[in-house]
Amino acid sequence: MTQTIEPGNTEVPTTPAATTPDGPAAGGHPVSPAAGAPAGHPGSILPAALKRRVPKYSDLAPLMQFKKPEFSRAARMRRASTIWDLRDIAKRRTPQAPFDYTDGAAEAEITLRRARQAFLDIEFRPGILRDVSSVDLGTEILGKPSRLPVGIAPTGFTRMMQSEGEYAGSQAAAAAGIPYTLSTMGTASIEDVAAAAPDGRNWFQLYLWTDRDRSLELIERAARAGNDTLMVTVDTAVAGARLRDVRNGMTIPPALTLKTVLDASYRPAWWFNFLTHEPLAFASLSRYTGTVADLINSMFDPTLTFADLDWLRETWQGKLVVKGIQTVDDARKVVDHGADGVVLSNHGGRQLDRAPIPFHLLPEVSAALRTDNSDAAIILDTGIMSGADIIAALALGADFTLIGRAYLYGLMAGGRAGVDRAIQILETDMLRTMALLGVSRISELTPDHVRLLPR
């Protein structure tokens, strides 16, 4: 039988220590407050645990556990709890020019700030009393499974950030069971990346050149190397004004000027790695010397039209994804021209400043493609710095996400171990966020889990 005790039950004494069987105290007199009893509580007795005493060594000994300082790469990675922590480590270990190339964006960098702010301007709406003892982050993207709903985006000049470059990225992605995308401007060849991560799912990102024969050669090499997805980038008719690179005198490869030599004096590990490994070689050309902007403007084709997309669709037999979509109309058009997926992206804010924010565009594109009964994949990048950002994007309609800077910060912080740590951080974030939302599978996420806050 269950007994219920109501609040304030007069049968339950409230101050046992201050009562006796015969009343308040022997003789009917109230008990005097104990020495040191809190004011306003007559009759209370100070518990022994609250009486001051001289500490004993036996009490202090368990608290005096001084750890030996650890300076290894593994220890450095363990201390990083967020992508922002990896960024801080990367900034300390990487010369200014390559760090700024990764960290910076175009012109006043308004687009990048807005993209990151977009993920902050949301409110999660959790469900309670759901069984989240087991959370599954697995999903399917472009016809194949991925253990996590995030892949590695194409990034140029990656071995300039840290000497392990694309090899670290592709191997970490393979180990995590997620796709890796090699850039046309990557600093490892298509074949070398395939050999470095033979069990990974490798995609290839293509910039269409003015020289179509060179583009066709790249497409054929990607197919022979086992890449199942071709990602064509369409937002680089000309180079964006990346002012940090201009101010740093950024060149490919980095030039040993007086400024860079001084910068190297307190980042010797980066320069030692850079100078003692094979010089930068590109996925698409053997060598290049000059500025990034000059390279883009000399190679990329500003005359691209939807007819070129049709040509790609006829040429490439695998999955075709178009990266750089920034309007609903363009998302619909590229799907109509045969794209299997779209990447909502403004190139990480590195091309047109004040460009549309992919996260803001996401609900509209998702609704439009659903209306069209399209099964095209919706992939989102730009601004992602946590696993919670990824979960928010999936809830609002993305099928998948890509990370660029987030993994490059890990690469610069610790090579392959740093990329592994970046992926681990995002996975931990996603698992925690899903559980706290009351969701155990990606398919259970809906727009009801996220509210966009007014600004």
Coordinates of N, CA, C and O in Angstrom, one line a residue, residues 14-155:
T14 N 9.2 18.8 11.7 CA 10.1 19.5 10.8 C 11.4 19.7 11.4 O 12.4 19.9 10.7
T15 N 11.6 19.7 12.7 CA 12.9 19.8 13.4 C 13.1 18.8 14.4 O 12.9 19.0 15.6
P16 N 13.4 17.6 14.0 CA 13.5 16.5 15.0 C 14.5 16.8 16.1 O 14.2 16.4 17.2
A17 N 15.6 17.4 15.8 CA 16.6 17.6 16.9 C 16.1 18.6 17.9 O 16.7 18.7 19.0
A18 N 15.1 19.4 17.6 CA 14.6 20.4 18.6 C 13.4 20.0 19.4 O 12.8 20.8 20.0
T19 N 13.0 18.7 19.3 CA 11.8 18.2 20.0 C 12.1 17.1 20.9 O 13.1 16.4 20.7
T20 N 11.3 16.9 21.9 CA 11.4 15.7 22.8 C 10.0 15.1 22.9 O 9.0 15.7 22.6
P21 N 9.9 13.9 23.5 CA 8.6 13.3 23.6 C 7.6 14.2 24.5 O 6.4 14.1 24.3
D22 N 8.2 15.0 25.3 CA 7.3 15.8 26.2 C 7.1 17.2 25.8 O 6.5 18.0 26.5
G23 N 7.6 17.6 24.6 CA 7.4 18.9 24.1 C 8.6 19.5 23.6 O 9.6 18.8 23.2
P24 N 8.7 20.9 23.5 CA 9.9 21.5 22.9 C 11.2 21.1 23.6 O 12.2 20.9 22.9
A25 N 11.2 20.9 24.9 CA 12.4 20.5 25.6 C 12.0 20.2 27.1 O 10.9 20.6 27.5
A26 N 13.0 19.5 27.7 CA 12.7 19.2 29.1 C 12.4 20.5 29.9 O 13.1 21.5 29.8
G27 N 11.3 20.5 30.7 CA 10.9 21.6 31.5 C 10.2 22.7 30.7 O 9.8 23.7 31.2
G28 N 9.9 22.4 29.4 CA 9.1 23.3 28.6 C 9.9 24.5 28.1 O 9.3 25.4 27.5
H29 N 11.2 24.5 28.2 CA 12.0 25.6 27.7 C 12.6 25.3 26.4 O 13.0 24.2 26.1
P30 N 12.7 26.2 25.4 CA 13.2 26.0 24.1 C 14.7 25.7 24.2 O 15.4 26.1 25.1
V31 N 15.2 24.8 23.2 CA 16.6 24.5 23.2 C 17.4 25.7 22.8 O 17.0 26.4 21.8
S32 N 18.5 26.0 23.4 CA 19.4 27.1 23.1 C 20.1 26.8 21.8 O 20.5 25.7 21.5
P33 N 20.3 27.8 20.9 CA 21.0 27.6 19.6 C 22.4 27.1 19.9 O 23.1 27.6 20.9
A34 N 22.9 26.2 19.1 CA 24.3 25.7 19.3 C 25.2 26.8 18.9 O 24.9 27.7 18.1
A35 N 26.4 26.7 19.4 CA 27.4 27.7 19.1 C 27.7 27.7 17.6 O 27.9 26.6 17.0
G36 N 27.6 28.9 17.0 CA 27.9 28.9 15.5 C 26.7 28.6 14.7 O 26.8 28.5 13.5
A37 N 25.5 28.4 15.3 CA 24.3 28.1 14.5 C 23.9 29.3 13.6 O 24.1 30.4 14.0
P38 N 23.4 29.0 12.4 CA 23.1 30.1 11.6 C 22.0 31.0 12.2 O 21.1 30.5 12.9
A39 N 22.2 32.3 12.1 CA 21.2 33.3 12.6 C 19.8 33.0 12.1 O 19.7 32.7 10.9
G40 N 18.8 33.2 12.9 CA 17.4 33.1 12.4 C 17.0 31.6 12.5 O 15.9 31.4 12.0
H41 N 17.8 30.7 13.0 CA 17.4 29.3 13.1 C 17.6 28.8 14.5 O 18.5 28.0 14.8
P42 N 16.8 29.3 15.5 CA 17.0 28.9 16.9 C 16.7 27.4 17.0 O 15.8 26.9 16.4
G43 N 17.6 26.8 17.8 CA 17.4 25.4 18.1 C 18.1 24.5 17.1 O 18.2 23.3 17.4
S44 N 18.7 25.0 16.0 CA 19.4 24.1 15.1 C 20.8 23.8 15.6 O 21.4 24.6 16.3
I45 N 21.3 22.7 15.2 CA 22.6 22.2 15.7 C 23.5 22.2 14.4 O 23.1 21.6 13.4
L46 N 24.7 22.8 14.5 CA 25.6 22.8 13.4 C 26.1 21.4 13.1 O 26.7 20.8 13.9
P47 N 25.9 20.9 11.8 CA 26.4 19.6 11.5 C 27.9 19.6 11.6 O 28.6 20.6 11.3
A48 N 28.4 18.4 11.9 CA 29.9 18.3 12.0 C 30.6 18.6 10.7 O 31.7 19.2 10.7
A49 N 30.0 18.3 9.6 CA 30.6 18.6 8.3 C 30.9 20.1 8.0 O 31.7 20.4 7.2
L50 N 30.1 20.9 8.8 CA 30.2 22.4 8.6 C 31.1 23.1 9.6 O 31.3 24.3 9.5
K51 N 31.7 22.3 10.5 CA 32.6 22.9 11.5 C 34.0 23.0 10.9 O 34.4 22.0 10.3
R52 N 34.6 24.1 11.0 CA 36.0 24.3 10.5 C 37.0 23.4 11.3 O 36.9 23.3 12.5
R53 N 38.0 23.0 10.5 CA 39.1 22.2 11.2 C 40.3 22.3 10.3 O 40.3 22.7 9.2
V54 N 41.4 21.9 10.9 CA 42.7 21.9 10.1 C 42.7 20.7 9.3 O 42.5 19.6 9.7
P55 N 42.9 20.8 7.9 CA 42.9 19.7 7.1 C 44.1 18.7 7.4 O 45.2 19.1 7.7
K56 N 43.8 17.4 7.2 CA 44.8 16.4 7.4 C 45.5 16.1 6.0 O 44.9 16.2 5.0
Y57 N 46.7 15.6 6.1 CA 47.4 15.3 4.9 C 46.7 14.2 4.1 O 46.6 14.2 2.9
S58 N 46.1 13.2 4.8 CA 45.4 12.1 4.2 C 44.2 12.7 3.4 O 43.7 12.0 2.4
D59 N 43.6 13.8 3.8 CA 42.5 14.4 3.0 C 43.1 15.1 1.8 O 42.4 15.2 0.8
L60 N 44.2 15.7 1.9 CA 44.8 16.5 0.8 C 45.5 15.6 -0.3 O 45.5 16.0 -1.5
A61 N 46.0 14.5 0.1 CA 46.8 13.7 -0.8 C 46.0 13.3 -2.1 O 46.6 13.4 -3.2
P62 N 44.8 12.9 -2.0 CA 44.1 12.5 -3.2 C 43.8 13.7 -4.1 O 43.6 13.5 -5.3
L63 N 43.9 14.9 -3.6 CA 43.6 16.1 -4.4 C 44.9 16.5 -5.1 O 44.9 17.3 -6.1
M64 N 46.1 16.1 -4.6 CA 47.3 16.6 -5.1 C 47.9 15.6 -6.2 O 48.8 14.9 -6.0
Q65 N 47.2 15.7 -7.3 CA 47.6 14.8 -8.5 C 48.1 15.7 -9.6 O 47.3 16.1 -10.5
F66 N 49.4 16.0 -9.6 CA 49.9 16.9 -10.6 C 50.4 16.0 -11.8 O 51.2 15.1 -11.7
K67 N 49.8 16.3 -13.0 CA 50.1 15.6 -14.2 C 51.4 16.2 -14.9 O 51.6 17.4 -14.9
K68 N 52.1 15.3 -15.4 CA 53.3 15.7 -16.2 C 52.8 16.4 -17.5 O 51.9 15.9 -18.1
P69 N 53.4 17.5 -17.8 CA 52.9 18.2 -19.1 C 53.1 17.3 -20.3 O 54.1 16.6 -20.4
E70 N 52.2 17.3 -21.2 CA 52.2 16.5 -22.4 C 52.3 17.5 -23.6 O 51.5 18.4 -23.7
F71 N 53.2 17.2 -24.5 CA 53.4 18.1 -25.7 C 53.3 17.4 -27.0 O 53.5 17.9 -28.0
S72 N 52.8 16.1 -26.9 CA 52.7 15.3 -28.1 C 51.5 15.8 -29.0 O 50.6 16.5 -28.5
R73 N 51.5 15.4 -30.2 CA 50.4 15.7 -31.1 C 49.1 15.1 -30.6 O 48.1 15.8 -30.6
A74 N 49.2 13.9 -30.1 CA 48.0 13.2 -29.6 C 47.4 14.0 -28.4 O 46.2 14.2 -28.3
A75 N 48.3 14.4 -27.5 CA 47.8 15.2 -26.3 C 47.2 16.5 -26.8 O 46.1 17.0 -26.3
R76 N 47.8 17.1 -27.8 CA 47.3 18.4 -28.3 C 45.9 18.2 -28.9 O 45.0 19.1 -28.7
M77 N 45.7 17.1 -29.6 CA 44.4 16.9 -30.2 C 43.3 16.6 -29.1 O 42.2 17.0 -29.2
R78 N 43.7 15.8 -28.1 CA 42.8 15.5 -27.0 C 42.3 16.8 -26.3 O 41.1 16.8 -25.8
R79 N 43.1 17.8 -26.2 CA 42.7 19.0 -25.5 C 41.7 19.8 -26.3 O 41.1 20.7 -25.8
A80 N 41.5 19.5 -27.6 CA 40.6 20.3 -28.5 C 39.2 19.7 -28.3 O 39.0 18.5 -28.6
S81 N 38.3 20.5 -27.8 CA 36.9 20.0 -27.6 C 36.0 20.5 -28.7 O 34.8 20.0 -28.8
T82 N 36.4 21.5 -29.4 CA 35.5 22.1 -30.4 C 36.3 22.4 -31.7 O 37.6 22.4 -31.6
I83 N 35.6 22.7 -32.8 CA 36.3 23.1 -34.0 C 37.0 24.4 -33.8 O 38.1 24.6 -34.3
W84 N 36.5 25.2 -33.0 CA 37.1 26.5 -32.7 C 38.4 26.3 -31.9 O 39.4 27.0 -32.1
D85 N 38.5 25.3 -31.1 CA 39.8 24.9 -30.4 C 40.8 24.5 -31.4 O 42.0 24.9 -31.3
L86 N 40.4 23.7 -32.4 CA 41.3 23.3 -33.5 C 41.8 24.5 -34.3 O 43.0 24.6 -34.6
R87 N 40.9 25.5 -34.5 CA 41.3 26.7 -35.2 C 42.4 27.4 -34.4 O 43.3 27.9 -35.0
D88 N 42.2 27.5 -33.1 CA 43.2 28.2 -32.3 C 44.6 27.6 -32.4 O 45.6 28.2 -32.5
I89 N 44.6 26.2 -32.3 CA 45.8 25.5 -32.5 C 46.4 25.7 -33.9 O 47.6 25.9 -34.0
A90 N 45.6 25.6 -34.9 CA 46.0 25.8 -36.2 C 46.7 27.2 -36.4 O 47.7 27.3 -37.1
K91 N 46.1 28.2 -35.9 CA 46.6 29.5 -36.0 C 48.0 29.7 -35.4 O 48.9 30.4 -35.9
R92 N 48.2 29.0 -34.3 CA 49.5 29.1 -33.6 C 50.6 28.3 -34.4 O 51.8 28.7 -34.4
R93 N 50.2 27.3 -35.2 CA 51.2 26.4 -35.8 C 51.4 26.7 -37.3 O 52.3 26.1 -37.9
T94 N 50.6 27.6 -37.9 CA 50.6 27.7 -39.4 C 51.0 29.2 -39.7 O 50.5 30.1 -39.1
P95 N 51.9 29.4 -40.7 CA 52.3 30.7 -41.1 C 51.0 31.5 -41.5 O 50.0 30.9 -41.9
Q96 N 51.1 32.8 -41.4 CA 49.9 33.7 -41.6 C 49.3 33.5 -43.0 O 48.1 33.4 -43.2
A97 N 50.1 33.4 -44.1 CA 49.6 33.4 -45.4 C 48.7 32.1 -45.7 O 47.6 32.3 -46.1
P98 N 49.2 30.9 -45.4 CA 48.3 29.8 -45.6 C 47.2 29.7 -44.6 O 46.1 29.3 -45.0
F99 N 47.4 30.2 -43.4 CA 46.3 30.2 -42.4 C 45.2 31.1 -42.9 O 44.0 30.8 -42.9
D100 N 45.6 32.3 -43.3 CA 44.6 33.3 -43.8 C 43.9 32.8 -45.1 O 42.7 33.2 -45.3
Y101 N 44.6 32.1 -45.9 CA 44.0 31.6 -47.2 C 42.8 30.7 -46.8 O 41.8 30.7 -47.4
T102 N 43.0 29.9 -45.7 CA 41.9 29.0 -45.3 C 40.9 29.8 -44.5 O 39.7 29.6 -44.8
D103 N 41.3 30.6 -43.6 CA 40.4 31.3 -42.7 C 39.6 32.4 -43.3 O 38.5 32.7 -42.9
G104 N 40.1 33.0 -44.4 CA 39.6 34.2 -44.9 C 38.5 34.0 -45.9 O 38.1 32.9 -46.3
A105 N 37.9 35.1 -46.4 CA 36.8 35.1 -47.4 C 37.0 36.4 -48.2 O 38.0 37.1 -48.2
A106 N 36.0 36.6 -49.0 CA 36.1 37.7 -50.0 C 35.8 39.1 -49.4 O 35.0 39.2 -48.5
E107 N 36.5 40.1 -49.9 CA 36.2 41.5 -49.6 C 36.1 41.7 -48.1 O 37.1 41.5 -47.4
A108 N 35.0 42.2 -47.6 CA 34.8 42.5 -46.2 C 34.5 41.3 -45.3 O 34.2 41.4 -44.1
E109 N 34.4 40.1 -46.0 CA 34.1 38.8 -45.3 C 32.7 38.8 -44.7 O 32.4 38.1 -43.7
I110 N 31.8 39.6 -45.2 CA 30.4 39.7 -44.7 C 29.7 38.4 -44.8 O 29.0 37.9 -43.9
T111 N 29.8 37.8 -46.0 CA 29.1 36.5 -46.3 C 29.5 35.5 -45.3 O 28.6 34.7 -44.8
L112 N 30.8 35.3 -45.0 CA 31.2 34.3 -44.1 C 30.6 34.5 -42.7 O 30.1 33.6 -42.0
R113 N 30.7 35.7 -42.2 CA 30.1 36.0 -40.9 C 28.6 35.8 -40.8 O 28.1 35.2 -39.8
R114 N 27.9 36.1 -41.9 CA 26.5 35.9 -41.9 C 26.2 34.4 -41.9 O 25.2 34.0 -41.3
A115 N 27.0 33.7 -42.7 CA 26.7 32.2 -42.8 C 26.9 31.6 -41.4 O 26.1 30.7 -41.0
R116 N 27.9 32.0 -40.6 CA 28.1 31.4 -39.3 C 27.0 31.9 -38.3 O 26.5 31.1 -37.5
Q117 N 26.6 33.1 -38.5 CA 25.6 33.7 -37.6 C 24.3 33.0 -37.8 O 23.5 32.8 -36.9
A118 N 24.0 32.6 -39.1 CA 22.7 31.9 -39.4 C 22.5 30.7 -38.5 O 21.4 30.4 -38.1
F119 N 23.6 30.0 -38.3 CA 23.4 28.8 -37.4 C 23.2 29.1 -36.0 O 22.7 28.3 -35.2
L120 N 23.7 30.3 -35.6 CA 23.5 30.8 -34.2 C 22.1 31.3 -34.0 O 21.5 31.2 -32.8
D121 N 21.5 31.8 -35.0 CA 20.1 32.4 -34.9 C 19.0 31.4 -35.0 O 18.1 31.6 -35.8
I122 N 19.1 30.3 -34.4 CA 18.1 29.3 -34.4 C 17.8 28.8 -32.9 O 18.5 29.1 -32.0
E123 N 16.6 28.2 -32.8 CA 16.2 27.6 -31.5 C 15.9 26.2 -31.8 O 15.0 25.9 -32.6
F124 N 16.5 25.3 -31.1 CA 16.1 23.9 -31.2 C 14.8 23.7 -30.4 O 14.6 24.3 -29.3
R125 N 14.0 22.8 -30.8 CA 12.7 22.4 -30.1 C 12.7 20.9 -29.9 O 12.3 20.1 -30.7
P126 N 13.2 20.6 -28.7 CA 13.3 19.1 -28.4 C 12.0 18.4 -28.0 O 11.1 19.1 -27.5
G127 N 12.0 17.2 -28.3 CA 10.9 16.3 -27.8 C 11.4 15.5 -26.6 O 12.6 15.2 -26.5
I128 N 10.5 15.3 -25.7 CA 10.9 14.6 -24.4 C 10.3 13.2 -24.4 O 9.4 12.9 -25.2
L129 N 10.8 12.4 -23.4 CA 10.3 11.1 -23.2 C 10.3 10.2 -24.4 O 9.4 9.5 -24.8
R130 N 11.4 10.3 -25.2 CA 11.7 9.4 -26.3 C 12.9 8.5 -25.9 O 13.8 8.9 -25.2
D131 N 12.9 7.3 -26.5 CA 14.0 6.4 -26.2 C 15.1 6.8 -27.2 O 15.1 6.6 -28.4
V132 N 16.2 7.4 -26.6 CA 17.3 7.7 -27.3 C 18.6 7.0 -26.8 O 19.7 7.5 -26.9
S133 N 18.4 5.8 -26.3 CA 19.5 5.0 -25.8 C 20.4 4.6 -26.9 O 21.6 4.4 -26.7
S134 N 19.9 4.6 -28.1 CA 20.8 4.3 -29.3 C 20.5 5.3 -30.4 O 19.3 5.4 -30.9
V135 N 21.5 6.1 -30.8 CA 21.3 7.1 -31.8 C 22.1 6.7 -33.0 O 23.3 6.4 -32.9
D136 N 21.5 6.7 -34.2 CA 22.1 6.2 -35.4 C 22.3 7.4 -36.4 O 21.3 8.1 -36.8
L137 N 23.5 7.8 -36.7 CA 23.8 8.9 -37.6 C 23.9 8.5 -39.0 O 24.2 9.3 -39.9
G138 N 23.7 7.3 -39.3 CA 23.9 6.8 -40.7 C 22.9 7.3 -41.6 O 21.7 7.6 -41.3
T139 N 23.2 7.5 -42.9 CA 22.3 8.0 -43.9 C 22.7 7.5 -45.3 O 23.8 6.8 -45.4
E140 N 22.0 7.8 -46.3 CA 22.3 7.5 -47.7 C 22.5 8.7 -48.5 O 21.6 9.6 -48.4
I141 N 23.5 8.8 -49.3 CA 23.7 10.0 -50.1 C 24.1 9.5 -51.5 O 25.1 8.8 -51.6
L142 N 23.4 10.0 -52.5 CA 23.7 9.7 -53.9 C 23.9 8.2 -54.1 O 24.8 7.7 -54.8
G143 N 23.0 7.4 -53.5 CA 22.9 6.0 -53.8 C 23.7 5.1 -53.0 O 23.7 3.9 -53.1
K144 N 24.5 5.6 -52.1 CA 25.4 4.8 -51.2 C 25.3 5.3 -49.8 O 25.0 6.4 -49.5
P145 N 25.6 4.3 -48.8 CA 25.5 4.7 -47.4 C 26.7 5.6 -47.0 O 27.8 5.5 -47.5
S146 N 26.5 6.4 -46.0 CA 27.5 7.1 -45.3 C 27.3 7.0 -43.8 O 26.1 7.1 -43.3
R147 N 28.3 6.7 -43.1 CA 28.2 6.5 -41.6 C 27.7 7.7 -40.9 O 27.1 7.7 -39.8
L148 N 28.1 8.9 -41.4 CA 27.7 10.2 -40.9 C 27.1 11.1 -42.0 O 27.4 10.9 -43.1
P149 N 26.3 12.0 -41.6 CA 25.6 12.9 -42.6 C 26.5 14.1 -43.0 O 26.0 15.2 -43.2
V150 N 27.8 13.8 -43.1 CA 28.7 14.9 -43.5 C 29.9 14.3 -44.3 O 30.3 13.2 -44.0
G151 N 30.4 15.0 -45.3 CA 31.5 14.6 -46.0 C 32.5 15.7 -46.1 O 32.3 16.9 -45.6
I152 N 33.7 15.5 -46.6 CA 34.7 16.5 -46.8 C 34.6 17.2 -48.1 O 34.6 16.5 -49.2
A153 N 34.5 18.5 -48.0 CA 34.3 19.3 -49.2 C 35.7 19.4 -50.0 O 36.7 19.3 -49.4
P154 N 35.6 19.8 -51.3 CA 36.8 20.0 -52.0 C 37.5 21.3 -51.6 O 36.9 22.3 -51.4
T155 N 38.8 21.2 -51.4 CA 39.6 22.4 -51.0 C 40.9 22.4 -51.8 O 41.5 21.4 -52.0

